[in-house]
Amino acid sequence: TCGICVEKCPFDAIEIINLPSELQDDPAHRYGENAFSLYGLPAPQEGQVTGILGPNGIGKTTAVRILAGELEPNLGRHEESPGWDEVLEAYRGTELQDYIADVRDGAVTVARKPQYVDQIPESFDGNTRELLERTDERGELDSLVSRLSIDPVMEQSIDDLSGGELQRVALAATLARDTDFYFLDEITPYLDIGQRVTAARLIRELAEEENRSMLVVEHDLAILDLLADTLHVAYGEPGAYGVITPPKSVRNGINEYLAGYLDNENMRIRPDPIEFEEHAPRTETHGDTLVEYPDLTKSYGDGEFALEVDGGAIRWNEVLGIVGPNGIGKSTFAKLLTGNLEPDSVAGSAESADLDLNLEISYKPQYVTIDQHMRVDAFLSSITDQFGSSYWNTEIAGPLQLERIMEQNLSDLSGGERQRVAIAACLSDSADLYLLDEPSAHLDVEQRVQATSAIRRYAEQQDATVLVIDHDIYMIDLLADRLMVFDGEPAVHGRAGTPQSMRDGMNEFLANLEVTFRRDERTSRPRINKPDSQLDRQQKSDGEYYYAP
Ligand code: ADP
Ligand code: ADP
């Protein structure tokens, strides 16, 4: 127990073995009696990117709102607000003293990118150009628009933008402002890896070249690692209390988070560590083939988008990762396999364009649409008679954190809750092949690591064959035995390469992006090399983009 609840943690998300010393002090803010309390605050620094890493519901947004001057912290005294002067007194002698003095004096200017970009259309009528021109305070808009590839949608109404387009427009709008502090609440949702790297570089440049303070909440660990100079880890009991640690180096912060143990705080935040393998998985030379598919083509409309698939084989009991930019045909390929779409041509069958793989496929689409008026438990028990068994509870419901939402209606679920139910539903079905399109979407960092290990364990224990399309490189690294790489020109034409080894696949994929990774010495997790660093140049010249020798 954590000292707040008498019983075992009701959220089952985090095992807390001792009362953190921070909790003996007053919180920075408490929303009300028995309401959420936040302990500790992040400290933004000029010329630096400060990251916050932790699950949702732990107070990250509350902290950002305090630093943005939107929320006056009450130091735990929710009945009578102490006011900024007393808050300043409480932070005297800390790194935050000057910052809080400026907030009190109204001298801090802040630009903030909201977490849920999908809500932007509700508060803005007009097109992209109109939205962006209002924010162009540094005269850098043209460059932002070009680097974030926003040109094609400049005249488009904000209502008609896709998630990925909205995310890039919101980033441009925030970074175009001329303020002291920039708060970015998640930069990667809906973006592919190339776009994520670009966004990270733009944020770093603004910090380094213009000496601005950047505070970023992010759940994609590879990108957070690239982005941040220092990191605050946030832990606690989601919905009950959260603790924001003092700053750690970004390397140590992520390593400790993955290890499940925070060194300075002497705090275990997860029973098991997340472990990466250093080397590419061995390519099984004689893995049995589950299914072979021939060369395929598919185009939409009058050839607005054309996909060519190089035929290949999916091996029995492998996890095949699928990577490539947005708009390149990955979901189209998934729908061809499942039979939801008919190919235009199938090599070797001139007459009919039927692709009959003769397989039972359990498919989780990218956009999860389960929203019947039905409870989660009723829905899941209609899929599997394993529902509620101790195996199912341990392997599926536990890691996907379903207990808390079993009695809710599907139509009331948040994006992240719906995603977890959909992953559970996909894995619970009995099938020859499990196909998951973007399982990381809407999940926080802890849910991603839990979902990843649930999928991997399921594959191993049930001898299942799994295809996973995703942009989170840690998820792909932890899951995949082999890789399928898509390339081409997004929204124009795509080519799906045949499945290949992780080493060859990563080399092909990352060469297109001009990004190299090294391995962390302590944890073997992949880390993006600084562009043009010695390792980056060496690995590029060796052609080893991912598994440095
Ligand atoms: P995060 O950004 O880490 O997801 P938040 O700071 O948004 O976390 O929320 C932390 C907790 O505080 C949540 O349990 C949330 O329900 C609660 N909370 C947020 N705003 C309020 C509020 N105005 N009144 C009461 N509780 C709130
Ligand atoms: P990815 O999954 O790699 O992001 P998709 O397979 O979803 O790519 O889409 C590839 C391209 O095909 C995109 O340009 C998309 O807009 C277009 N597209 C997808 N579905 C349709 C459709 N039903 N009609 C017309 N165009 C489509």
XYZ file of C-alpha atoms and ligand atoms in Angstrom:
603
model
C 0.000 0.000 0.000
C 1.170 3.500 -0.666
C 0.099 5.151 2.575
C -2.870 6.917 1.044
C -5.074 3.924 0.440
C -5.311 1.347 3.159
C -5.825 -1.482 0.743
C -3.772 -2.689 -2.181
C -3.594 -0.046 -4.922
C -7.124 -0.053 -6.388
C -5.744 0.969 -9.753
C -3.422 -2.002 -9.940
C -1.253 0.087 -12.194
C 1.667 0.733 -9.964
C 3.074 -1.164 -7.056
C 4.332 1.212 -4.462
C 6.426 -0.301 -1.742
C 7.225 2.671 0.434
C 5.855 6.106 1.088
C 7.814 8.587 -1.002
C 9.446 11.257 1.135
C 7.918 13.917 -1.122
C 4.500 12.947 0.229
C 5.484 14.017 3.707
C 5.701 17.626 2.447
C 2.810 19.763 1.338
C 1.706 19.213 -2.236
C 2.086 21.938 -4.826
C -1.607 21.640 -5.500
C -4.638 19.704 -4.341
C -7.908 19.941 -6.252
C -10.067 19.414 -3.177
C -10.571 17.263 -0.168
C -9.668 13.676 -1.087
C -9.060 14.933 -4.613
C -5.965 14.591 -6.732
C -2.759 16.055 -5.255
C 0.375 16.993 -7.133
C 3.773 16.884 -5.449
C 6.750 18.575 -7.051
C 6.933 20.740 -10.150
C 9.154 20.585 -13.226
C 11.704 23.354 -13.652
C 11.980 24.766 -17.172
C 15.434 26.107 -18.098
C 16.441 28.668 -20.686
C 17.953 27.143 -23.785
C 16.890 23.652 -22.732
C 14.246 21.113 -23.524
C 12.802 19.689 -20.308
C 10.843 16.466 -20.662
C 8.163 14.955 -18.429
C 7.729 11.195 -18.569
C 4.935 9.295 -16.912
C 1.478 7.784 -17.279
C -1.692 9.793 -17.795
C -3.663 10.999 -14.805
C -0.523 11.671 -12.806
C -0.614 15.483 -12.882
C 1.510 16.437 -15.881
C -1.138 18.763 -17.287
C -1.781 20.214 -13.838
C 1.935 21.024 -13.560
C 2.000 22.610 -16.989
C -1.070 24.725 -16.164
C 0.592 25.974 -12.991
C 3.768 26.940 -14.824
C 1.725 28.600 -17.542
C 0.092 30.792 -14.897
C -3.345 29.344 -15.711
C -3.760 27.610 -12.383
C -2.754 29.201 -9.078
C -1.281 26.439 -6.954
C -2.831 26.159 -3.486
C -0.022 24.286 -1.706
C -2.619 21.733 -0.624
C -4.870 24.317 1.057
C -7.873 24.028 -1.191
C -10.222 25.910 1.153
C -8.286 29.167 1.113
C -5.975 29.891 -1.745
C -2.634 31.143 -0.406
C -1.939 33.412 -3.374
C 1.193 33.767 -5.486
C 3.222 35.584 -2.799
C 3.019 32.672 -0.452
C 3.650 30.232 -3.286
C 6.793 32.195 -4.082
C 7.827 31.988 -0.449
C 7.377 28.222 -0.535
C 9.666 27.934 -3.564
C 12.313 30.388 -2.331
C 15.772 28.940 -2.753
C 14.650 26.419 -5.372
C 15.276 26.428 -9.102
C 11.723 27.629 -9.587
C 12.007 30.800 -7.507
C 12.710 33.229 -10.367
C 10.256 31.532 -12.614
C 7.433 31.747 -10.088
C 8.239 35.393 -9.372
C 7.820 36.095 -13.082
C 4.537 34.195 -13.230
C 3.284 36.199 -10.246
C 4.257 39.449 -11.957
C 2.591 38.367 -15.176
C 5.997 38.603 -16.841
C 6.077 35.108 -18.286
C 4.801 34.664 -21.793
C 3.780 31.174 -22.730
C 2.772 29.327 -25.877
C 1.051 26.022 -25.339
C 0.248 23.136 -27.657
C -2.720 21.182 -26.359
C -2.659 17.425 -25.997
C -5.832 16.713 -27.945
C -5.390 18.307 -31.337
C -8.679 16.737 -32.460
C -10.449 19.427 -30.447
C -8.893 22.346 -32.347
C -11.604 22.420 -35.057
C -14.243 22.974 -32.349
C -12.634 26.242 -31.314
C -11.466 27.585 -34.667
C -13.395 28.406 -37.829
C -11.300 29.037 -40.870
C -8.491 27.557 -42.894
C -4.930 26.620 -42.036
C -3.445 29.842 -43.398
C -5.777 31.983 -41.269
C -4.939 30.037 -38.151
C -1.202 30.131 -38.705
C -0.969 33.770 -39.738
C -2.325 34.868 -36.368
C 0.546 33.120 -34.641
C 3.405 34.244 -36.856
C 5.234 36.339 -34.256
C 8.813 35.346 -35.039
C 8.609 35.637 -38.814
C 9.526 31.961 -39.116
C 6.207 30.671 -40.360
C 7.281 29.912 -43.935
C 10.128 27.778 -42.741
C 7.935 25.913 -40.220
C 5.273 25.314 -42.855
C 7.815 23.931 -45.252
C 9.671 21.720 -42.781
C 6.437 20.312 -41.380
C 5.088 19.782 -44.935
C 1.993 21.859 -44.300
C 1.948 23.575 -47.753
C -0.563 21.160 -49.326
C -3.221 21.996 -46.711
C -2.666 25.757 -46.309
C -5.985 26.669 -47.938
C -7.896 23.746 -46.426
C -10.495 24.299 -43.721
C -9.301 23.258 -40.252
C -12.426 21.078 -40.043
C -11.150 18.910 -42.900
C -7.642 18.205 -41.641
C -6.565 14.688 -40.664
C -5.121 14.006 -37.210
C -1.553 14.099 -38.522
C -2.166 17.373 -40.359
C -3.767 18.960 -37.284
C -0.836 17.876 -35.153
C 1.681 19.514 -37.510
C -0.401 22.684 -37.827
C -0.675 22.882 -34.017
C 3.081 22.449 -33.684
C 3.752 25.162 -36.266
C 1.253 27.488 -34.560
C 2.939 27.024 -31.190
C 6.527 27.285 -32.383
C 5.727 30.353 -34.513
C 4.890 32.346 -31.389
C 7.431 34.643 -29.736
C 7.339 33.694 -26.066
C 9.728 32.783 -23.243
C 8.229 29.368 -22.575
C 6.792 26.732 -24.841
C 4.750 23.893 -23.385
C 4.091 21.010 -25.714
C 1.730 18.354 -24.466
C 2.598 15.335 -26.675
C 4.076 15.981 -30.085
C 3.901 12.546 -31.753
C 0.243 11.415 -31.934
C -0.759 10.713 -35.569
C 2.759 11.426 -36.852
C 5.017 8.931 -38.594
C 8.625 8.475 -37.539
C 10.046 10.948 -40.054
C 7.559 13.612 -38.939
C 8.306 12.856 -35.271
C 12.030 13.339 -35.825
C 11.400 16.595 -37.693
C 9.184 17.918 -34.890
C 11.820 16.989 -32.308
C 14.535 18.787 -34.262
C 12.453 21.956 -34.636
C 11.888 22.065 -30.880
C 15.577 21.533 -30.149
C 16.579 24.279 -32.562
C 14.239 26.769 -30.923
C 15.769 25.989 -27.532
C 19.377 26.031 -28.693
C 19.390 28.822 -31.239
C 16.898 31.190 -29.622
C 17.590 30.308 -26.007
C 13.958 29.484 -25.248
C 12.641 27.166 -22.525
C 10.749 24.158 -23.784
C 8.719 21.776 -21.627
C 7.510 18.631 -23.355
C 5.271 15.771 -22.240
C 5.863 12.768 -24.491
C 5.101 9.033 -24.516
C 7.292 7.952 -27.446
C 10.532 7.151 -25.647
C 12.827 7.193 -28.680
C 11.620 10.689 -29.547
C 11.697 11.920 -25.944
C 15.296 10.748 -25.756
C 16.181 12.716 -28.876
C 14.275 15.785 -27.739
C 15.039 16.388 -24.115
C 18.100 17.606 -22.216
C 16.702 16.751 -18.807
C 13.767 14.689 -17.656
C 11.329 14.712 -14.767
C 9.737 11.336 -14.139
C 6.142 11.478 -12.906
C 4.843 8.599 -10.796
C 2.177 7.912 -8.209
C -1.370 6.623 -8.393
C -3.180 7.937 -11.443
C -6.211 9.906 -10.312
C -5.106 9.960 -6.653
C -1.735 11.634 -6.476
C 1.318 12.290 -8.586
C 4.923 13.072 -7.790
C 7.178 14.898 -10.209
C 10.804 14.055 -9.479
C 13.659 16.548 -9.572
C 15.351 16.626 -12.984
C 17.392 13.632 -14.141
C 19.581 13.312 -17.200
C 17.396 12.144 -20.035
C 19.412 8.937 -20.376
C 19.130 8.031 -16.698
C 15.521 9.120 -16.484
C 14.453 6.799 -19.308
C 16.679 3.960 -18.114
C 15.264 4.165 -14.601
C 11.738 4.373 -15.923
C 12.228 1.236 -18.021
C 13.986 -0.545 -15.165
C 10.906 0.227 -13.042
C 13.033 1.689 -10.270
C 13.916 5.343 -9.600
C 17.388 5.454 -8.076
C 17.450 8.781 -6.231
C 13.893 8.406 -5.037
C 14.470 4.792 -3.993
C 11.112 4.031 -5.520
C 9.873 0.982 -7.403
C 7.283 2.009 -9.978
C 6.806 -1.329 -11.777
C 7.457 -4.912 -10.623
C 9.358 -5.923 -13.772
C 11.907 -4.137 -15.918
C 11.393 -3.663 -19.655
C 14.323 -5.320 -21.416
C 15.656 -4.856 -24.915
C 17.851 -7.217 -26.874
C 21.087 -5.851 -28.160
C 21.279 -7.778 -31.372
C 18.857 -8.363 -34.170
C 16.741 -11.468 -33.584
C 18.240 -14.447 -35.380
C 16.581 -14.987 -38.706
C 15.154 -18.451 -38.461
C 16.269 -20.158 -41.648
C 13.668 -22.871 -41.472
C 10.685 -21.225 -39.808
C 7.557 -22.871 -41.179
C 5.514 -20.716 -43.488
C 2.030 -19.812 -42.296
C 0.983 -18.256 -45.566
C 2.436 -16.938 -48.799
C 0.875 -14.041 -50.630
C 1.556 -13.121 -54.253
C 2.454 -9.725 -55.775
C -0.602 -7.490 -55.507
C -1.692 -4.066 -56.681
C -4.415 -1.779 -55.431
C -5.311 1.766 -56.361
C -8.086 4.119 -55.314
C -10.323 6.174 -57.586
C -8.608 7.143 -60.828
C -5.238 6.039 -59.553
C -5.037 8.837 -56.979
C -3.064 6.444 -54.842
C -1.467 3.232 -56.080
C 0.029 0.481 -53.959
C 2.291 -2.289 -55.220
C 2.908 -5.206 -52.897
C 5.906 -7.473 -53.448
C 4.761 -10.978 -52.621
C 6.157 -12.659 -49.550
C 5.696 -15.197 -46.812
C 4.509 -14.800 -43.232
C 6.119 -17.371 -40.969
C 4.225 -19.336 -38.425
C 4.594 -17.927 -34.885
C 6.534 -14.801 -35.847
C 5.812 -11.205 -34.960
C 6.202 -9.242 -38.156
C 6.641 -5.491 -37.707
C 5.374 -3.174 -40.435
C 6.854 0.316 -40.796
C 6.682 3.206 -43.239
C 5.508 6.796 -43.503
C 1.879 7.869 -43.229
C -0.205 7.624 -46.372
C 1.992 4.927 -47.968
C -0.524 2.066 -48.013
C 0.078 0.132 -44.785
C -3.583 0.062 -43.775
C -4.547 -0.678 -47.367
C -2.269 -3.742 -47.249
C -3.863 -4.813 -43.962
C -7.318 -4.578 -45.520
C -6.186 -6.575 -48.577
C -4.984 -9.368 -46.290
C -8.202 -9.435 -44.284
C -10.353 -9.364 -47.395
C -11.950 -6.033 -46.468
C -10.595 -4.722 -49.788
C -10.253 -6.466 -53.152
C -6.914 -6.104 -54.929
C -6.913 -4.790 -58.542
C -4.525 -7.493 -59.600
C -3.093 -10.638 -58.102
C 0.048 -12.065 -59.730
C -0.621 -15.445 -61.323
C -4.385 -15.071 -61.465
C -5.249 -13.078 -64.556
C -8.934 -13.964 -64.452
C -10.047 -13.057 -60.998
C -8.524 -10.580 -58.626
C -9.536 -12.558 -55.582
C -7.007 -12.948 -52.836
C -8.084 -15.919 -50.828
C -5.511 -16.673 -48.176
C -7.765 -19.174 -46.488
C -6.857 -17.803 -43.068
C -8.815 -16.719 -40.042
C -7.563 -13.219 -39.316
C -8.283 -11.241 -36.174
C -7.894 -7.589 -37.141
C -7.661 -4.425 -35.075
C -8.028 -1.541 -37.491
C -6.164 1.755 -37.078
C -9.326 3.670 -36.292
C -11.084 1.751 -33.595
C -14.826 2.120 -34.021
C -16.244 -0.095 -31.293
C -18.898 2.184 -29.850
C -22.007 0.041 -29.436
C -24.122 0.623 -26.386
C -22.703 -2.379 -24.591
C -20.591 -2.866 -21.521
C -16.916 -3.724 -21.902
C -17.308 -6.999 -19.993
C -20.303 -8.072 -22.106
C -18.448 -7.205 -25.289
C -15.278 -9.106 -24.360
C -17.110 -12.147 -23.020
C -18.973 -12.367 -26.325
C -15.608 -12.805 -28.061
C -13.930 -15.425 -25.902
C -15.055 -18.044 -23.449
C -11.671 -17.513 -21.771
C -13.082 -14.223 -20.458
C -12.572 -14.028 -16.711
C -10.310 -17.101 -16.540
C -7.189 -16.591 -14.483
C -5.057 -16.950 -17.623
C -7.057 -14.285 -19.443
C -7.026 -11.970 -16.423
C -3.268 -12.257 -15.980
C -2.243 -12.099 -19.612
C -4.830 -9.795 -21.179
C -6.966 -7.838 -18.693
C -4.127 -7.083 -16.255
C -1.493 -5.656 -18.601
C -4.149 -3.799 -20.614
C -5.592 -2.294 -17.401
C -9.142 -3.369 -18.172
C -10.396 -4.065 -14.642
C -11.255 -0.436 -13.999
C -13.342 -0.058 -17.130
C -15.126 -3.429 -17.342
C -18.454 -1.965 -16.286
C -18.334 1.056 -18.557
C -20.132 1.346 -21.847
C -18.069 1.082 -25.005
C -19.563 4.351 -26.189
C -18.273 6.217 -23.106
C -14.643 5.148 -23.402
C -11.762 7.553 -24.031
C -9.434 6.979 -26.986
C -6.867 5.159 -24.866
C -9.484 2.984 -23.161
C -11.047 2.057 -26.482
C -7.628 1.142 -27.848
C -6.948 -1.208 -24.926
C -10.330 -2.894 -25.279
C -9.735 -3.294 -29.022
C -6.297 -4.871 -28.483
C -7.819 -7.237 -25.933
C -10.652 -8.117 -28.319
C -8.218 -8.763 -31.166
C -5.990 -11.060 -29.093
C -8.940 -12.835 -27.462
C -10.386 -14.069 -30.734
C -9.141 -17.400 -31.967
C -7.451 -16.923 -35.333
C -4.510 -18.007 -37.507
C -3.171 -14.488 -37.763
C -3.484 -11.413 -35.520
C -3.168 -8.080 -37.249
C -2.807 -4.944 -35.126
C -2.819 -1.582 -36.892
C -1.230 1.085 -34.646
C -1.772 -0.351 -31.177
C 0.295 2.437 -29.543
C -2.102 5.197 -30.611
C -3.653 7.075 -27.648
C -1.737 4.984 -25.111
C 0.489 6.588 -22.486
C 4.031 5.373 -21.965
C 3.130 2.844 -19.269
C 0.210 1.452 -21.248
C 2.511 1.062 -24.258
C 5.105 -0.935 -22.392
C 2.382 -3.096 -20.830
C 0.538 -3.622 -24.122
C 3.824 -4.453 -25.844
C 4.693 -7.143 -23.348
C 1.132 -8.502 -23.451
C 1.282 -8.869 -27.244
C 4.763 -10.435 -27.143
C 3.846 -12.906 -24.389
C 0.639 -13.805 -26.167
C 2.573 -14.588 -29.347
C 5.061 -16.732 -27.441
C 2.630 -18.600 -25.231
C -0.104 -19.194 -27.786
C 2.242 -19.845 -30.732
C 0.396 -17.032 -32.443
C 1.441 -15.228 -35.603
C 1.148 -11.461 -35.261
C 1.503 -8.518 -37.640
C 1.994 -5.114 -36.001
C 1.909 -1.803 -37.842
C 3.316 0.979 -35.647
C 5.392 4.163 -35.552
C 6.744 3.689 -32.031
C 10.233 2.335 -32.613
C 10.509 0.901 -29.083
C 7.331 -1.043 -29.570
C 8.565 -2.427 -32.898
C 11.988 -3.222 -31.429
C 10.512 -5.091 -28.475
C 7.951 -6.960 -30.548
C 9.195 -7.789 -33.986
C 11.193 -10.770 -35.235
C 11.184 -9.531 -38.835
C 10.203 -6.362 -40.626
C 8.201 -5.294 -43.633
C 9.135 -1.848 -44.977
C 6.894 0.412 -47.040
C 8.314 3.247 -49.115
C 7.299 5.499 -51.996
C 5.652 8.891 -52.105
C 2.930 9.345 -49.463
C -0.592 9.805 -50.883
C 0.726 9.139 -54.423
C 2.217 5.666 -54.600
C 3.556 3.094 -52.200
C 5.544 -0.109 -52.428
C 5.401 -2.833 -49.824
C 8.693 -4.716 -49.619
C 8.792 -8.419 -48.872
C 9.274 -9.318 -45.159
C 12.969 -9.345 -44.252
C 15.242 -9.665 -41.238
C 15.167 -6.895 -38.628
C 18.711 -5.871 -39.564
C 18.034 -5.555 -43.299
C 14.613 -4.038 -42.719
C 15.808 -1.412 -40.268
C 18.700 -0.526 -42.558
C 16.376 0.019 -45.478
C 13.817 1.936 -43.452
C 16.226 4.208 -41.566
C 18.409 4.907 -44.605
C 15.328 6.555 -46.152
C 14.966 8.681 -43.026
C 18.712 9.321 -42.628
C 18.503 8.409 -38.967
C 20.858 6.038 -37.123
C 20.479 4.392 -33.713
C 23.016 3.152 -31.200
C 22.374 0.952 -28.163
C 22.432 2.243 -24.632
C 25.291 0.516 -22.813
C 23.304 -0.226 -19.704
C 19.901 -1.257 -20.985
C 20.508 -1.982 -24.695
C 17.603 0.236 -25.598
C 17.931 1.936 -28.983
C 18.907 5.624 -28.918
C 18.819 7.958 -31.918
C 22.303 9.299 -32.724
C 22.818 13.034 -32.950
C 22.800 13.920 -36.659
C 26.348 14.222 -37.961
C 27.911 12.928 -34.757
C 30.876 10.614 -35.204
C 28.757 7.511 -34.602
C 26.081 8.744 -36.975
C 28.620 9.224 -39.770
C 30.396 5.952 -39.035
C 27.195 3.916 -39.013
C 25.962 5.533 -42.225
C 29.215 4.731 -43.980
C 29.039 1.138 -42.694
C 25.397 0.873 -43.752
C 24.467 -0.188 -40.188
C 21.636 2.170 -39.271
C 20.260 0.219 -36.357
C 22.452 -2.602 -35.143
C 25.858 -0.999 -34.878
C 28.507 -3.742 -34.923
P -1.971 14.076 -16.746
O -1.685 15.308 -17.531
O -0.747 13.453 -16.151
O -2.799 13.084 -17.492
P -3.750 15.772 -15.173
O -2.910 16.824 -14.560
O -4.566 16.133 -16.364
O -2.843 14.488 -15.462
O -4.762 15.202 -14.087
C -4.333 14.606 -12.876
C -5.549 14.273 -12.033
O -6.168 15.484 -11.599
C -6.630 13.490 -12.772
O -7.089 12.490 -11.916
C -7.708 14.512 -13.031
O -8.961 13.894 -13.038
C -7.552 15.447 -11.852
N -7.996 16.806 -12.199
C -7.590 17.544 -13.239
N -8.187 18.754 -13.245
C -9.018 18.773 -12.179
C -9.911 19.734 -11.638
N -10.080 20.942 -12.197
N -10.604 19.395 -10.532
C -10.440 18.191 -9.943
N -9.606 17.241 -10.408
C -8.901 17.517 -11.510
P -1.046 4.287 -44.273
O -1.756 3.191 -43.542
O 0.349 3.895 -44.707
O -1.072 5.614 -43.581
P -3.311 4.091 -46.124
O -3.272 2.712 -46.676
O -4.279 4.400 -45.049
O -1.818 4.510 -45.674
O -3.580 5.129 -47.288
C -2.740 5.254 -48.429
C -3.286 6.359 -49.329
O -4.530 5.952 -49.864
C -3.543 7.680 -48.620
O -3.195 8.733 -49.486
C -5.040 7.659 -48.373
O -5.548 8.980 -48.333
C -5.553 6.905 -49.582
N -6.798 6.170 -49.300
C -6.989 5.278 -48.297
N -8.237 4.762 -48.344
C -8.851 5.341 -49.401
C -10.150 5.233 -49.988
N -11.068 4.391 -49.494
N -10.430 5.989 -51.074
C -9.499 6.829 -51.600
N -8.264 6.978 -51.105
C -7.931 6.252 -50.014
